[in-house]
Each structure stands twice: as structure tokens, then as C-alpha cells.
Amino acid sequence: MSAAVTGGAPGTAGRRLEGASAAASEGTFEALRAQLQDAADTFADGPDALEGILLGIVDDVDRAVREPLEVFPVCHHSPASAIAMARRLREKQPKVVYLELCEDMAPLLTELRNCKLPVAVQAFATEIDGFPADWSPLSVVAPLTEASAEYQAIAYALDTPGVELVLVDRSSDHVFQWDERHARDGGDPEAPPADQDAALHGDAVGVEIGDLRPRFAELEEHLLRHGRVRHWSEWWHQYVELPLGDSDRDTYRQVMLLIGSLFRRLAPGDPRRVRIDEDRERYMWTRMRQHLAATGTDPEDCLYVCGAFHAASRVAEFGVHGSDTFEIAPRTATRWQHGLIPSSHAAIEAQFGLAAGSVSIAATVFTKNVKRTRVQPYRLTGQAGTKKTGTTKATAAAAPAVEPPPADKLTGFLQRPPALDRLDEAELLGWSVEIVRAARRNGYLASTADAIAVFETSILLAGMRDRAKPTPYDFQDAAVTCIEKDTVPGRRDVRRLVEIMMGGDRVGRVGYDALPPLARDVHDRLAPLGLKLEQRGVKRALLDIAGRPELERCSDVLWMLRQLMPTGAARPIMGERTLGERSIQESWDLALGTHQRALIELGYEGVSIEQVLEQRLRRTAYDTKATAATVLATVEDATRYLRSRRLADELGNRALDVLSAERTVDGAPEVLRRVRRLLAHYRTSEPTLPPWIESFATTGYAHYCTLLPTAFTDEDAGARHVAAMLGFLFSMEGLALSLGCDRTQLELAVAQSHPRDPSKTALLWAARSHLGGMTRAELRERCDELLGNPLTVPAYPRYLSGFVHALEPVPALADFVVEAVSNAFGRLPDPVLLPWLPTLITSLRADGAELAPLLIREAGRVFPGRLAALDAWVPPWRQQVQPAAGPTAGAAAKGAGDAGGAGAALLAAHPATCDAVADLLGWDGTWRTAADGAAATVPGRGALLLDRHPATAEALEALLTG
């Protein structure tokens, strides 16, 4: 690092003192080099490898320290880095701050003052161009906490006049460009964290600012074992945070550069990861040189804030005088949206692989360091959720005093024994008492003795780990050992209670002014509810729409949010939104503050929730994998939530096209259910049917008629699918025939069907009975034949399953299905019947849940209502029709009679039915009595109607006597 001067033209100070500073720094680390070379010769088998690593580390530190543009290495969410950053900014007062952060996120940083930390800067893209479609949506986040060095730099630059903040890291687009170029990994195989706050970042890619962790697994294991710690966060806290917490600037810089170089030189040589790291460094130094050349800024007046891993870079582009051979590729045509989303300590820990509670402990350590060092950190003016430490006047950046060349601080730091931090008994005792109190509140049987045990065990564990003062991690282990027994009585264990006591999982919040237009519009439209929806937690909303009609608009918003956001964001307790119906009262559980990230990401897709919902419906309908059923579902949603006839007609025409292109019947049940519901809605709410649904009926009629013979023989098509096809054909038959379809097509399709499966055979019989090709008597006869043949008895339950599914297309067969099931229970042997019963129940529950009520209702009508009447009860299908007394011939119509035929007895006993048929056919005649029996056989005076139309009377007789 070269010295700074107070005057001269831009750039002259660096050039004037560059030579002198370099000469002064040449011997800075000579003593350290000699010591390390002697150590390599003494302890290594061969001096080349170890000597190269040790001396290379010193060279990396020396190179970064001598760079005219001051390189300030940091670690992500490190209290020591934050304190050192704040101290250095107040000493140097740089005019330009270069920050390792995605350059396209710069416009968002001014909105941080409207947020409560921690929050994350996010780049989000759903409409991607240039990346694989299965990567969508793309998301990049960079979380910020108050105890982070990058936030200190941002707050200084934004609140100090005359200071420019320049983000120099690769753009969000390049993050995924480089992943594509070097084959993305499959992701973390472990399951996502169960904690809701730990998932605030979702599956976004994290920008690792100042990531410092060994990439050599054996090295990390070695450090943890000899450091007597459990995880990396504890090692870093013990051996880096505490020693550097109040160190001077040169010591901090050189130690951080040393650690970054060590981890870099011991990294396992993954070509892909090394290439990305080096490209990032080339990218940042290229951007900084471009900015210096464009503005003429003196490098002495700048500060480069980056991770210690990148500060110890060895690329040719390093430094203001580095090579300019790196070419930055253009961005793709992907449209990126930017915003701020809430973050939390748990989310940061989960995304960056830190130990649970480490970020909360870091926040507590930062607060202690501020009090101990008396360094005043920077906070954005008007920042929500920060403590006011007094007013700080924003002054223009002044030129600092000339600084001496850096001295060798590494030798003394590495040779110095660890400082023994005295035991703070009052602090440890307070922790012990507080954890016992928290444990009792959460159901543990803890007492004062447990507090004493925790106190003593903490000191014991610290001593076993060569520490004079117990760390929060030692105290946590002691609390778990002394308080937590066999079971956890509540939902929080002792380890979690210690994390809460040390600071807890702080969750940030994005302020109203920093929200995207869609999120602000949602809050404005829900304002009549009178709830503080920006706060976390569940809020109960009661909507009396009948008494306050203006709340209907709030109801519309809530139903759309339920469709667009996660389940817990807007959950209806009372009320429903169906086709053609509106609730007069509703009750909702709302957690928009908890799911603020999801609401913000909706704002990246449009300016209103109506626009976002319409886009999503279109995206679903026009997807290459869309089926007719899924497109019909979008038609329903467009009608229910948007009440848009235009969009519904467009999506309906799309459903018509998709149905015509389908070659399977997998979606037939869902198509039948949805088209019936839509047809009923349009018939009750519209004066005429929409043209698309009429075309859907005719096209579907011809489509399913074509596929019906194949579906009957296809093994992949089940009885439920064939039943749904028949249901569509029979229920849409009237509409389709009125629009020009031919019934002969259906009759030919049924005649061409030759199923081999018993359940589908029963379905075919039901279809033929509906079309008049088979009578009830023939159906009964075939069932009796199946029960009477020992070879077909085992397959009879499958025939019954087919008859049950036949209730979908032919609900009039309900009485016959009850009869068939009753005969099965009465005649099937137990070895066949008992194994079949569970299958019948499970199949009805899975595939025929909507058919079971119809079957149960019909059985309730047929069977006696009391148990006492069951013994004398005779099933209707076993009762014989007795001849009725009275007139000898009974008429088939007025003026028509039968010459003593036994079949007319029923007509004579019930003349009202015959009168109705005669009126329907337009026949005007009189009934004949017994006195007219002699003339009943005279043609032309008696049964003229029966003689002319015998088939009608025969069919009527078969129907009434069957």
C-alpha cells in the first residue's frame, strides 16, 4: 500500500510515491520469509513443496499490501471485518468505494434505508433467454446484516456527500452464464431446511462476499480437530474473530490476506471452480481500471472491498497496472428484475453452510466490539430497526493524512501466544440463570442447581479446550449437557434456546416504500381490513360482505393471492369461491408479512396480481405438456378469479385444440368433471352458450367416439377412464346432436368395442342398455349366468366394479347395481367374497368416491329402514307381478284395449300412465270397460294404437315389469 498525499493532480500522488513505497516495502517481510524457509527445511521431507507454499503466501500478502489501490479483505458477516471496515473508512475517507457485489444490483442499494435488516438484494428472472428452460426461475441474492463489512461500506458511501459506490463483481446474468459454460452441479443432495425462516432465500444462488472456508476437506478436519471445536464457525470465532476484534489496520489486513492466500493455495484444484474464481477477479479488476480511466480518479482515493480469498489473487489482471486482456462477454437477452427481499440469520446460515446460531452470535459479538473499541459504525439515515447512537453529520470526504508504509505485523502476530481473556464471571452467571429461566418456560424441569451446573461445566469445557474464557459455543454445549435430558418437552430444544438467548433469529422486513408496485397495490387494496399485514405472524380477517359491500374487492384480492402465493400466506377459514357463487361472509388467516418474499417476487412478474394471474394461466394453458383437463382448469380459474369472459374464451379455444390433439384418454375423468361444471355455469349465468364450449361438445363427441373402441381394449386405459368417456358422450349427447352430430357414430363405436377385461365388459353392457341394445332382463340373465358358472365366479367382483363405474355414464342403473351387489353378497362363496371386499372398498374410495353416495342412496331406498322388517322383506327384483282385478283388457291408450291379454293388466290398473302417453302421442279416445269385452277383439274398434305401434307397448311393458 502506497502512502497518500493531500495535493497534486489526479494520479500524480500514486506515481510520485509508487517507487519509494515499493522500495520501502521490498524488505517488509524479509525476516518472515527467512523464518518460514528455515521451518520448511527443518520439517519437510523435501523443501520444494512446503517452501513454495509458505513463501508463496508471504508473496501474496506482500503483493496485495503494495498495491496502490488499497485492497481491504473482508469475511462475510464477520464482526471483526465490520469493525475494521468502519474504522478504516473513518480514517481514510475514500472518495470511491469498489465493492464485490453484482454490478446490476447497484440501483437497489438506496432502498436499504427503507428496510429493517437483515434483508437480501435479489435479482430474479422468470422469462429467460439463453439458458435452459428447466433453470427457470433464476434467482441471485446477496444478504446484508448490520454486522457485515459490506453494509458498513454501503452506508458510508450513500450517506457521505461526494463519495461514489461502484459495484464491480460479475452481473447476475454472468453468474448463470459461467455456470452454463462449466456444467452446473446437481445441487445440494440434502433436503432443504425445515425451518420456515431458513427458507427465506428459497433456492436462490447466494453471492459469496468474503467467503472464507477451506476447500481442502482434510485441512478443515485438521483445524477442527486440533482446535477442539465442532464446526468451522466455532473455529473462526475462536481463532480469528477474537484475536482480530480490536487489532489495528495493518495487522487485520495482513492476517486476512494470509488466511485467504493459505486457503487459496491449499484448495484442491477443481478446474471449474478455480476458473470461475479467477474470472471473477479478472472481471472486477477490469471494471475498476475502466472506471479509473473514465473518471480520472486517483487510486489513492479509492478503496476496494472484497473477500480475502479474492484479495490474495495471482491473476495477471490484478492491480491498477495489470493486464487488460480479459474480455467481458455480453449479457443474454434474459430480462432480470431486481428487488429487496426479507432475510434472516437462519436463512444466511442455511444458504452459506454456517452453523446454526453463528450469525446471531456474530451480531452479539459485533455489539460488544462496538462498546469495547468505541468505533462508531455507519448506519443509513432513517434505517429501520437500528439503534440510534447519536446524530452523525454527513460531511464531504476529506483528504486523509499521509500514511507511513506498512510494517511487518505478521511476524509478531504469528509468534505471539494467544491472549488469555479473563473469565467474566458476571456475564457467564447471567447466561446460566437466563438459560434456566428459558428452559423452565419451555417445559424443562430446571432449577438453580442446573444453573450452577451449567456455570461450572462451561468453565470445565473451556479448560479442556485450552480456553480461559468460555465462548458461547462452550456455554451451549454445557447447557445441553446439564439441562436437556432424554426428551424435549416442547418444540424447542436447549440448543435452540441458547441461540435465542444469544440474540435469536432476527428476521428482516422490506419497508412499504421499497416494495415493488404490485406489493404496494396489494397492501393498498387490503387496507379496508384494518390489519397490519406488513408484520410477521398470522392475522385473522373477518369479511362481512353483505354488511360492507366494499369488502368484496378485498375478497377478490385474497382469492387471487391464495392462487398465486404459498398455502400459508392467505388461507380461507370460512367461505368459498365457486363458479357463479359469491360468499356473503368470509374468514381468512393472513400471513403476508411472513411470506413477504413471495409477494415481492410476484412483483417481478407484473404490476398487478390480475396481470400475474393472467400470465400464469396463459403459461399453463400454452405449455407443451398441457392437457385438455389442465387447460379447462385455467378456464375455471379465469372465470372464478378474474371474471374475464375474454380470457376464458381464449383459453377455451386452446382447450379445444389440445383435446383434438390428444391420443390418450388419461384425462377423460377430469375433462368430464370440469366441462360439466362449466356447462352448468354457462347455462345458468349466460343467455347463450359460448361458441367454444359448443365446439368443445361436438369435437369431444366425435373425438371420444373415435377413441372408444381402442380404449375398451387398451390395457393402459382403466375402467374409470372408459366410464368417463361414456359419461361425456351420454351427458353431452343432447347438446352435440342439436349442433349437428350423428348418433349413429356413437352406436357404431359401441358396436365396434370388444373388451376382454371383465370390468370394461360390464361397462359395455351398461352402454348398450342405455342405447337400447340390451334390456334389463338380458342384463339380469347375464349376471345370473356369471354367478352360475364356476369358471366365471372368481371374476364376478370385477364385473361388479365395472357396473359401479357405469353409474357415471348411466346413473339410471343404480337400482340394478344394488341388485347385482346384493346377489353377489348372497351367492358368492366366502373364499371369493371376503378377499374382494377390501378391493371394492378401496377402489370406490380412490376412483369412485363421487359414485358411492348415489349407490348408498339407492340402497337406502330399496332396503327396509328397520332391522325388524328385514326378516320378512322380499327384494323387489324377486317379487312376481300379480294380475290386477277390474277391467279385463286395460287400454294402452285412450280408445285402445287388449282382448283379455294378461300383459295389459298392469295398464288397466294404472291408467294415468297410459293417459299421459296417449296425450303425448295426440290420441283422443275412451277407455273400454268389461261390458265392452265382446267387442274388444274387433280390429279397428279396439287396440288400434297397439296394433299400429306394438313395439312401444312391448318396450313399456318390459320397462315396468323388469
CSV table of C-alpha atoms in Angstrom, one decimal, residues 17-29 66 405-406:
chain,number,residue,atom,x,y,z
A,17,LEU,CA,5.4,7.8,-4.4
A,18,GLU,CA,5.0,4.4,-6.1
A,19,GLY,CA,8.7,3.8,-6.5
A,20,ALA,CA,9.6,4.9,-3.0
A,21,SER,CA,6.7,2.9,-1.5
A,22,ALA,CA,7.7,-0.2,-3.4
A,23,ALA,CA,11.3,0.2,-2.4
A,24,ALA,CA,10.3,0.6,1.2
A,25,SER,CA,8.1,-2.5,1.1
A,26,GLU,CA,10.6,-4.8,-0.6
A,27,GLY,CA,12.1,-5.6,2.8
A,28,THR,CA,8.9,-5.6,4.8
A,29,PHE,CA,8.5,-9.4,5.0
A,66,ARG,CA,1.9,-2.9,-2.1
A,405,PRO,CA,4.4,2.5,4.6
A,406,PRO,CA,3.1,-0.7,6.2
